[in-house]
Tab-separated table of C-alpha atoms in Angstrom:
chain	number	residue	atom	x	y	z
A	1	MET	CA	96.916	122.223	170.478
A	2	LYS	CA	98.435	121.176	173.539
A	3	GLN	CA	100.807	121.244	177.007
A	4	PHE	CA	102.170	118.950	180.074
A	5	LEU	CA	104.693	117.179	182.371
A	6	PHE	CA	106.057	116.859	185.533
A	7	SER	CA	105.433	115.934	188.972
A	8	MET	CA	107.297	113.031	187.516
A	9	PHE	CA	107.944	111.275	190.878
A	10	ALA	CA	104.284	111.114	191.804
A	11	THR	CA	104.108	108.442	188.854
A	12	ALA	CA	104.581	104.625	189.950
A	13	THR	CA	105.617	101.749	188.001
A	14	PHE	CA	103.153	98.938	187.858
A	15	MET	CA	103.865	95.456	187.330
A	16	GLY	CA	101.868	92.818	185.933
A	17	SER	CA	98.098	93.116	183.890
A	18	THR	CA	96.278	94.173	186.821
A	19	THR	CA	95.856	97.824	188.299
A	20	ALA	CA	93.490	100.170	189.748
A	21	GLN	CA	91.129	102.822	188.021
A	22	ILE	CA	92.539	106.306	188.762
A	23	THR	CA	90.737	109.753	188.962
A	24	ILE	CA	92.435	112.836	187.758
A	25	ASN	CA	91.410	116.151	189.784
A	26	ARG	CA	93.034	119.494	189.384
A	27	ALA	CA	95.397	118.802	192.189
A	28	ASP	CA	96.722	115.666	190.001
A	29	PHE	CA	96.941	117.784	186.914
A	30	ALA	CA	100.317	119.435	187.066
A	31	VAL	CA	99.927	122.803	185.222
A	32	SER	CA	100.479	125.685	187.447
A	33	GLY	CA	98.350	128.028	185.578
A	34	THR	CA	100.396	130.972	186.903
A	35	GLN	CA	103.880	130.661	185.761
A	36	LEU	CA	106.088	129.271	182.880
A	37	ASP	CA	104.998	125.910	181.811
A	38	SER	CA	106.658	123.883	178.996
A	39	ALA	CA	104.980	121.249	176.596
A	40	VAL	CA	107.305	118.873	174.611
A	41	TRP	CA	106.176	115.889	172.408
A	42	LYS	CA	108.148	113.179	170.711
A	43	ARG	CA	106.853	111.620	167.683
A	44	LEU	CA	106.931	107.849	167.697
A	45	THR	CA	107.007	105.294	164.591
A	46	LYS	CA	103.701	104.273	163.729
A	47	THR	CA	104.115	101.212	161.590
A	48	GLY	CA	101.616	98.598	162.507
A	49	THR	CA	99.999	100.451	165.224
A	50	VAL	CA	96.165	100.183	165.889
A	51	ILE	CA	93.698	102.019	168.116
A	52	PRO	CA	93.517	101.176	171.657
A	53	THR	CA	90.670	98.648	172.647
A	54	MET	CA	88.076	100.262	174.830
A	55	GLY	CA	87.103	98.854	178.208
A	56	ASN	CA	88.210	98.277	181.799
A	57	ASN	CA	91.391	96.689	183.215
A	58	GLN	CA	93.018	96.673	179.746
A	59	VAL	CA	96.574	96.186	179.008
A	60	TRP	CA	97.697	98.464	176.321
A	61	ASP	CA	101.216	97.438	174.948
A	62	TYR	CA	103.170	100.013	172.842
A	63	SER	CA	106.492	99.126	174.089
A	64	ALA	CA	107.521	98.267	170.499
A	65	LEU	CA	107.260	101.738	169.228
A	66	LYS	CA	110.266	103.569	168.783
A	67	ASP	CA	111.165	107.272	169.006
A	68	SER	CA	111.571	109.344	165.425
A	69	THR	CA	113.677	112.397	165.309
A	70	SER	CA	111.008	114.864	165.401
A	71	THR	CA	110.537	116.897	168.474
A	72	ILE	CA	107.659	119.409	169.070
A	73	SER	CA	107.692	122.007	172.005
A	74	ALA	CA	105.568	125.059	173.106
A	75	ASP	CA	105.913	127.388	176.037
A	76	TYR	CA	102.955	128.374	178.311
A	77	PHE	CA	103.035	131.546	180.292
A	78	ALA	CA	101.157	133.989	182.451
A	79	PRO	CA	98.394	135.452	180.022
A	80	ALA	CA	100.042	138.861	179.522
A	81	THR	CA	103.747	137.765	179.352
A	82	GLY	CA	105.556	138.754	176.279
A	83	PHE	CA	102.251	139.984	174.512
A	84	GLY	CA	101.860	143.387	175.824
A	85	ALA	CA	98.558	144.298	177.374
A	86	LEU	CA	96.039	141.483	178.104
A	87	PRO	CA	93.145	141.564	175.730
A	88	ALA	CA	89.939	142.477	177.702
A	89	ALA	CA	88.211	139.518	176.303
A	90	PHE	CA	90.558	137.185	178.183
A	91	SER	CA	90.641	138.972	181.574
A	92	ASP	CA	89.697	135.464	183.176
A	93	ALA	CA	92.528	133.762	181.439
A	94	THR	CA	95.041	131.925	183.665
A	95	LEU	CA	97.515	130.756	180.997
A	96	ALA	CA	98.586	131.746	177.457
A	97	ALA	CA	100.760	130.236	174.639
A	98	ASN	CA	102.005	131.460	171.399
A	99	THR	CA	101.082	129.199	168.530
A	100	ALA	CA	99.770	129.018	165.100
A	101	LEU	CA	96.802	129.363	163.197
A	102	SER	CA	96.304	127.645	159.685
A	103	PHE	CA	93.763	127.976	156.956
A	104	GLN	CA	94.345	126.064	153.856
A	105	ALA	CA	98.090	126.637	153.023
A	106	PHE	CA	98.342	129.852	155.161
A	107	VAL	CA	99.753	129.795	158.675
A	108	TYR	CA	100.171	132.791	160.812
A	109	PRO	CA	101.156	133.414	164.509
A	110	VAL	CA	98.447	133.639	167.199
A	111	ARG	CA	98.234	133.608	171.083
A	112	ASN	CA	95.880	131.359	172.626
A	113	PHE	CA	94.379	131.939	175.952
A	114	TYR	CA	93.254	129.014	178.625
A	115	LYS	CA	91.477	128.804	181.990
A	116	LEU	CA	92.390	126.402	184.527
A	117	ASP	CA	90.471	125.891	187.634
A	118	ASN	CA	88.983	123.179	189.935
A	119	THR	CA	86.270	122.261	187.141
A	120	GLY	CA	88.377	121.852	184.077
A	121	TYR	CA	91.145	122.968	181.803
A	122	GLN	CA	89.511	125.169	178.997
A	123	PHE	CA	90.607	126.754	175.709
A	124	LEU	CA	88.934	130.294	175.524
A	125	GLY	CA	90.141	131.686	172.135
A	126	TYR	CA	93.100	133.615	170.715
A	127	ALA	CA	94.271	136.911	169.372
A	128	THR	CA	96.505	137.608	166.517
A	129	ALA	CA	98.587	140.668	165.241
A	130	GLY	CA	97.537	139.875	161.607
A	131	ALA	CA	99.276	138.454	158.696
A	132	GLY	CA	99.241	138.805	154.791
A	133	PHE	CA	99.571	136.266	151.852
A	134	SER	CA	100.073	135.967	148.051
A	135	ILE	CA	97.058	133.791	146.685
A	136	ALA	CA	98.469	133.854	143.302
A	137	SER	CA	98.929	129.988	143.169
A	138	PHE	CA	95.285	129.523	143.826
A	139	THR	CA	93.869	132.431	141.685
A	140	PHE	CA	96.781	133.006	139.200
A	141	GLY	CA	96.413	136.808	139.727
A	142	ALA	CA	99.783	138.316	140.281
A	143	LYS	CA	98.439	140.914	142.909
A	144	ASP	CA	95.928	138.682	144.493
A	145	SER	CA	96.188	138.681	148.183
A	146	LEU	CA	94.546	137.178	151.331
A	147	ILE	CA	94.902	139.372	154.679
A	148	PHE	CA	94.104	138.636	157.987
A	149	PRO	CA	93.666	141.486	160.199
A	150	PRO	CA	94.365	141.881	164.001
A	151	GLN	CA	91.580	140.381	165.742
A	152	THR	CA	90.825	138.861	169.100
A	153	MET	CA	88.286	135.466	169.023
A	154	ARG	CA	86.795	134.763	172.232
A	155	PHE	CA	84.762	131.461	171.368
A	156	SER	CA	81.039	131.575	172.114
A	157	THR	CA	81.516	128.728	174.870
A	158	PRO	CA	85.125	127.426	175.689
A	159	GLN	CA	86.572	124.254	174.502
A	160	THR	CA	86.811	121.890	177.508
A	161	TRP	CA	90.171	119.824	177.269
A	162	TYR	CA	89.659	118.258	180.703
A	163	SER	CA	86.579	118.118	182.962
A	164	PHE	CA	87.521	117.515	186.591
A	165	PRO	CA	87.199	115.020	188.196
A	166	THR	CA	88.397	112.847	185.067
A	167	THR	CA	87.396	109.366	185.686
A	168	ASN	CA	86.068	106.450	183.956
A	169	ASN	CA	82.902	106.692	181.553
A	170	LYS	CA	82.779	110.563	182.004
A	171	VAL	CA	81.642	112.384	178.909
A	172	TRP	CA	81.886	115.952	178.114
A	173	LYS	CA	80.839	117.998	174.994
A	174	SER	CA	82.219	121.479	173.817
A	175	THR	CA	80.526	123.353	171.092
A	176	TYR	CA	81.848	126.747	170.040
A	177	LYS	CA	82.052	129.361	167.050
A	178	ASP	CA	85.255	130.362	165.606
A	179	THR	CA	85.035	133.339	163.390
A	180	SER	CA	87.963	134.496	161.275
A	181	ASN	CA	87.852	137.994	159.430
A	182	PHE	CA	89.794	138.429	156.476
A	183	LYS	CA	90.155	140.788	153.394
A	184	LEU	CA	90.102	139.436	149.882
A	185	THR	CA	91.704	140.683	146.562
A	186	VAL	CA	90.858	138.674	143.532
A	187	ALA	CA	91.120	140.724	140.132
A	188	ALA	CA	89.486	138.003	138.124
A	189	PHE	CA	86.284	138.460	140.300
A	190	GLY	CA	86.447	142.169	140.524
A	191	ILE	CA	87.310	142.000	144.405
A	192	ASN	CA	89.612	144.371	145.913
A	193	GLN	CA	90.218	144.284	149.810
A	194	THR	CA	86.697	143.066	150.079
A	195	ALA	CA	85.892	142.127	154.042
A	196	GLY	CA	85.137	138.445	154.633
A	197	MET	CA	84.410	136.141	157.495
A	198	ARG	CA	84.666	132.512	158.071
A	199	ILE	CA	82.471	130.919	160.775
A	200	ALA	CA	83.512	127.414	161.830
A	201	THR	CA	80.995	125.809	164.297
A	202	VAL	CA	83.168	123.228	166.006
A	203	THR	CA	82.170	120.247	168.325
A	204	ASN	CA	84.446	118.256	170.520
A	205	VAL	CA	83.129	115.076	172.266
A	206	ASP	CA	85.400	113.581	174.823
A	207	THR	CA	84.754	110.311	176.456
A	208	ILE	CA	86.879	108.430	179.170
A	209	ALA	CA	86.522	104.988	177.491
A	210	GLY	CA	88.520	102.696	179.659
A	211	TRP	CA	91.220	102.245	182.147
A	212	GLY	CA	94.246	100.039	182.585
A	213	THR	CA	98.078	99.538	182.135
A	214	LEU	CA	100.156	101.289	179.344
A	215	LYS	CA	103.272	99.575	178.504
A	216	MET	CA	105.972	101.915	176.637
A	217	ARG	CA	109.397	101.197	175.475
A	218	ASN	CA	112.132	101.880	177.910
A	219	PRO	CA	115.059	103.568	176.012
A	220	SER	CA	117.507	102.421	178.594
A	221	GLY	CA	116.703	98.812	177.810
A	222	GLY	CA	115.011	96.010	179.659
A	223	THR	CA	111.666	95.812	181.058
A	224	ALA	CA	108.837	98.186	179.386
A	225	LEU	CA	107.852	101.053	181.324
A	226	SER	CA	104.190	100.592	182.747
A	227	TYR	CA	101.757	103.337	183.948
A	228	ALA	CA	98.254	103.391	185.276
A	229	VAL	CA	96.188	105.357	182.869
A	230	LEU	CA	92.544	106.614	181.705
A	231	LEU	CA	92.047	106.189	177.939
A	232	GLN	CA	90.205	109.435	176.650
A	233	ARG	CA	88.702	109.355	173.344
A	234	GLU	CA	88.164	112.546	171.560
A	235	LYS	CA	86.145	113.261	168.357
A	236	VAL	CA	86.001	116.673	166.496
A	237	THR	CA	83.653	117.941	163.689
A	238	GLN	CA	83.612	121.229	162.103
A	239	VAL	CA	81.238	122.961	159.862
A	240	ASP	CA	82.618	125.941	157.861
A	241	SER	CA	80.609	128.746	156.230
A	242	PHE	CA	82.068	131.685	154.243
A	243	PHE	CA	80.976	135.158	153.871
A	244	LEU	CA	82.089	137.965	151.455
A	245	GLY	CA	80.769	141.527	151.327
A	246	GLY	CA	78.192	140.321	153.795
A	247	ALA	CA	76.641	137.779	151.808
A	248	PRO	CA	77.442	134.057	150.990
A	249	ALA	CA	80.891	133.694	149.161
A	250	ALA	CA	79.991	132.487	145.635
A	251	ALA	CA	80.882	128.632	144.946
A	252	LEU	CA	82.848	129.556	141.971
A	253	LEU	CA	85.246	131.641	144.333
A	254	LEU	CA	85.232	128.889	146.808
A	255	ASP	CA	86.120	126.451	144.325
A	256	ALA	CA	89.442	128.099	143.706
A	257	PHE	CA	90.444	127.651	147.313
A	258	LYS	CA	89.057	124.108	147.055
A	259	LEU	CA	86.451	124.986	149.810
A	260	THR	CA	82.736	124.081	149.927
A	261	GLN	CA	80.135	126.145	151.736
A	262	GLY	CA	78.707	124.382	154.745
A	263	ASN	CA	81.198	121.710	154.351
A	264	LYS	CA	81.076	119.262	157.489
A	265	THR	CA	84.433	117.776	158.334
A	266	THR	CA	85.640	114.988	161.150
A	267	TYR	CA	88.878	115.633	162.067
A	268	GLU	CA	91.265	113.370	163.361
A	269	THR	CA	90.179	111.627	166.389
A	270	ALA	CA	92.681	111.414	169.275
A	271	HIS	CA	93.124	108.628	171.811
A	272	LYS	CA	94.971	109.838	174.838
A	273	PHE	CA	96.486	108.086	177.741
A	274	LEU	CA	96.391	110.059	180.794
A	275	GLY	CA	97.915	109.701	184.294
A	276	ILE	CA	98.339	111.213	187.581
A	277	GLY	CA	100.788	114.110	187.883
A	278	PHE	CA	101.290	115.179	184.240
A	279	LYS	CA	100.410	117.886	182.184
A	280	GLU	CA	99.566	116.088	179.001
A	281	PRO	CA	98.942	112.515	178.213
A	282	PHE	CA	101.683	109.944	178.137
A	283	MET	CA	100.909	108.935	174.563
A	284	THR	CA	98.271	110.262	172.121
A	285	LEU	CA	97.359	108.367	168.837
A	286	TYR	CA	95.641	110.381	166.174
A	287	THR	CA	93.337	108.809	163.602
A	288	LYS	CA	91.270	109.639	160.620
A	289	ILE	CA	87.967	108.333	159.635
A	290	GLY	CA	87.914	104.545	159.663
A	291	ASP	CA	90.240	104.602	162.599
A	292	THR	CA	93.509	104.644	160.673
A	293	VAL	CA	96.544	105.835	162.942
A	294	THR	CA	98.021	108.753	161.110
A	295	SER	CA	100.449	109.835	163.799
A	296	VAL	CA	101.713	108.901	167.425
A	297	VAL	CA	103.189	111.304	169.998
A	298	ARG	CA	104.486	111.004	173.658
A	299	GLY	CA	105.261	113.310	176.397
A	300	VAL	CA	108.659	114.521	178.020
A	301	ILE	CA	109.240	113.931	181.726
A	302	PRO	CA	112.166	116.073	182.798
A	303	GLY	CA	113.843	113.997	185.508
A	304	LEU	CA	113.203	110.761	183.404
A	305	GLY	CA	113.943	111.971	179.816
A	306	LEU	CA	111.043	111.220	177.366
A	307	THR	CA	109.206	108.706	179.350
A	308	ALA	CA	112.594	106.972	179.811
A	309	SER	CA	114.501	105.695	182.977
A	310	ASN	CA	117.673	106.965	184.403
A	311	ARG	CA	118.624	103.416	185.398
A	312	GLU	CA	121.112	101.201	183.659
A	313	LEU	CA	122.619	104.015	181.620
A	314	ASN	CA	126.396	103.217	182.489
A	315	GLU	CA	127.255	101.650	179.139
A	316	TYR	CA	125.248	104.662	177.323
A	317	ALA	CA	126.786	107.596	179.451
A	318	ILE	CA	129.441	110.024	177.837
A	319	ASP	CA	131.654	112.396	179.753
A	320	THR	CA	130.029	115.910	179.748
A	321	LYS	CA	131.573	119.257	180.957
A	322	VAL	CA	129.420	122.221	182.021
A	323	PHE	CA	130.741	125.434	182.534
A	324	PRO	CA	130.727	128.232	184.077
A	325	ASN	CA	129.299	126.901	187.204
A	326	PRO	CA	127.736	128.893	188.945
A	327	THR	CA	126.718	131.041	185.797
A	328	THR	CA	125.098	134.445	185.403
A	329	GLU	CA	123.517	134.182	181.917
A	330	ALA	CA	124.435	131.152	179.664
A	331	ILE	CA	125.991	127.623	180.348
A	332	THR	CA	128.367	125.812	177.832
A	333	PHE	CA	128.085	122.014	177.268
A	334	GLU	CA	131.321	120.293	175.984
A	335	PHE	CA	130.947	116.398	174.962
A	336	GLN	CA	131.694	114.081	172.268
A	337	LYS	CA	128.500	113.382	169.969
A	338	THR	CA	128.515	109.804	168.968
A	339	ASN	CA	126.351	110.237	165.662
A	340	ASN	CA	125.237	112.666	163.193
A	341	ALA	CA	121.629	112.675	164.350
A	342	ASN	CA	119.975	115.886	166.356
A	343	TRP	CA	120.377	115.626	170.020
A	344	HIS	CA	118.567	117.983	172.579
A	345	ILE	CA	119.960	119.602	175.567
A	346	MET	CA	116.825	119.834	178.322
A	347	ILE	CA	117.087	122.338	181.377
A	348	TYR	CA	114.485	122.115	183.853
A	349	ASN	CA	113.875	123.569	187.303
A	350	ALA	CA	113.385	121.824	190.656
A	351	GLU	CA	109.797	121.778	190.107
A	352	GLY	CA	110.363	119.749	186.915
A	353	GLN	CA	109.240	122.591	184.553
A	354	ILE	CA	111.384	122.845	181.359
A	355	VAL	CA	112.870	126.281	181.138
A	356	SER	CA	115.148	125.510	177.839
A	357	LEU	CA	115.217	122.710	175.208
A	358	HIS	CA	117.904	123.339	172.847
A	359	ARG	CA	118.563	121.215	169.760
A	360	VAL	CA	122.100	120.180	169.130
A	361	ASP	CA	122.766	119.899	165.310
A	362	GLY	CA	125.964	118.835	163.662
A	363	ALA	CA	128.146	115.839	162.887
A	364	GLN	CA	129.635	113.240	165.164
A	365	GLY	CA	132.414	114.552	167.029
A	366	ALA	CA	133.358	117.312	169.556
A	367	VAL	CA	130.477	119.498	170.396
A	368	ASN	CA	130.876	123.050	172.259
A	369	GLN	CA	127.332	124.270	172.895
A	370	ARG	CA	126.403	127.382	174.539
A	371	VAL	CA	122.780	127.885	175.947
A	372	GLU	CA	121.567	131.411	176.698
A	373	LEU	CA	119.461	131.430	179.735
A	374	SER	CA	116.462	133.689	180.209
A	375	SER	CA	116.985	136.765	182.273
A	376	ALA	CA	113.394	136.141	183.741
A	377	LEU	CA	114.562	132.715	185.348
A	378	ALA	CA	114.992	132.908	189.283
A	379	ASN	CA	118.180	132.259	190.857
A	380	GLY	CA	118.815	128.666	192.021
A	381	THR	CA	119.902	125.209	190.942
A	382	TYR	CA	118.831	123.796	187.533
A	383	PHE	CA	119.141	120.525	185.987
A	384	TYR	CA	119.886	119.152	182.687
A	385	ASN	CA	119.744	115.970	180.503
A	386	LEU	CA	121.537	115.456	177.430
A	387	LEU	CA	119.304	113.390	174.984
A	388	ASP	CA	120.180	111.372	171.884
A	389	GLU	CA	117.823	111.064	168.979
A	390	THR	CA	116.449	107.881	170.465
A	391	SER	CA	115.351	109.818	173.767
A	392	LEU	CA	118.274	108.181	175.793
A	393	ILE	CA	119.820	110.127	178.629
A	394	ARG	CA	123.499	110.248	177.607
A	395	ALA	CA	124.429	112.478	180.509
A	396	ASN	CA	122.603	114.581	183.309
A	397	GLY	CA	123.551	117.046	186.171
A	398	LYS	CA	122.859	120.163	187.613
A	399	PHE	CA	124.259	123.739	187.759
A	400	ILE	CA	123.509	126.987	189.775
A	401	LEU	CA	122.077	130.215	188.267
A	402	ALA	CA	123.307	133.387	190.018
A	403	HIS	CA	122.285	136.635	188.124
């Protein structure tokens, strides 16, 4: 799970292989905690990628990695926005996000709650309106079902994502219990709407394992982009226990779901490159046991594209018409798309917060794309980037919103 960006002009470009160790405090971590924030990630190709070397004054060169077409985004709100009354369990939350919870093949919507202050950035827990699923593919009973009722889960202790000040050699550990209630119907076992519980004991260990320079590909071409960073290494382990009708669930029933009582799992370990003035890492490498890289993502910087540069774009730029300007509720983009891939229109405010990320599908040729703007947006000047599938900014500009 995850959020970030911005204060993009606070990030300097460093040349050469020597830089200084940085320290990240609350003031350097660009999440407002009280208003709309956006998180956007871009997947990268990972062929031949290895985990970064730990240590000081390193040069981590990932400039050969190119963007894939997959973009992941999330929005973060003041806690009660769009979710009704704030659950009492999260009265101290400063940030919330709509996301999803997964159990085996079942995924259902939840709202996560976070707390951000001068000591750190913490994940407090979540609330869900509930969901129900057929489990016939597991149990072969046509009417068998798994129901997750509405519930609020405040962790026994919060999960600390970042501990301020974040600096070299710092280590922090978070251990918490995540309890999920459910109702299970399995005709073959004589179970009908029987109350159950899954208790997951989760331990996160985070270490700032080095500092140095991160090099990333510049989609504009030319010299790779370089950033002063800290390297954060995160390891997650989880122990699951399952109860049904107040007693430990039978092994035979768990086997049907490919579950084991008391099973200990080491999740993907994450290696994150952190910089000053951003909400999320520049780049994160996820690995499994044995340090095999499973995926690589990097973050969006609105004024610069997806960690890209606005410089030397003349040969790639395309003419774009934006109207009406000023606008009261929507903005229309007209341009010629040069290929059949998915592009994106990114709209952000003067503070660098993304307020809309709109995917542009369709074949090569003329595009007339209307983007609705939220009525909650304040009047003022907004900026846009038109990004192709490689994250290259093909056009940018601004418009005025006047409701």
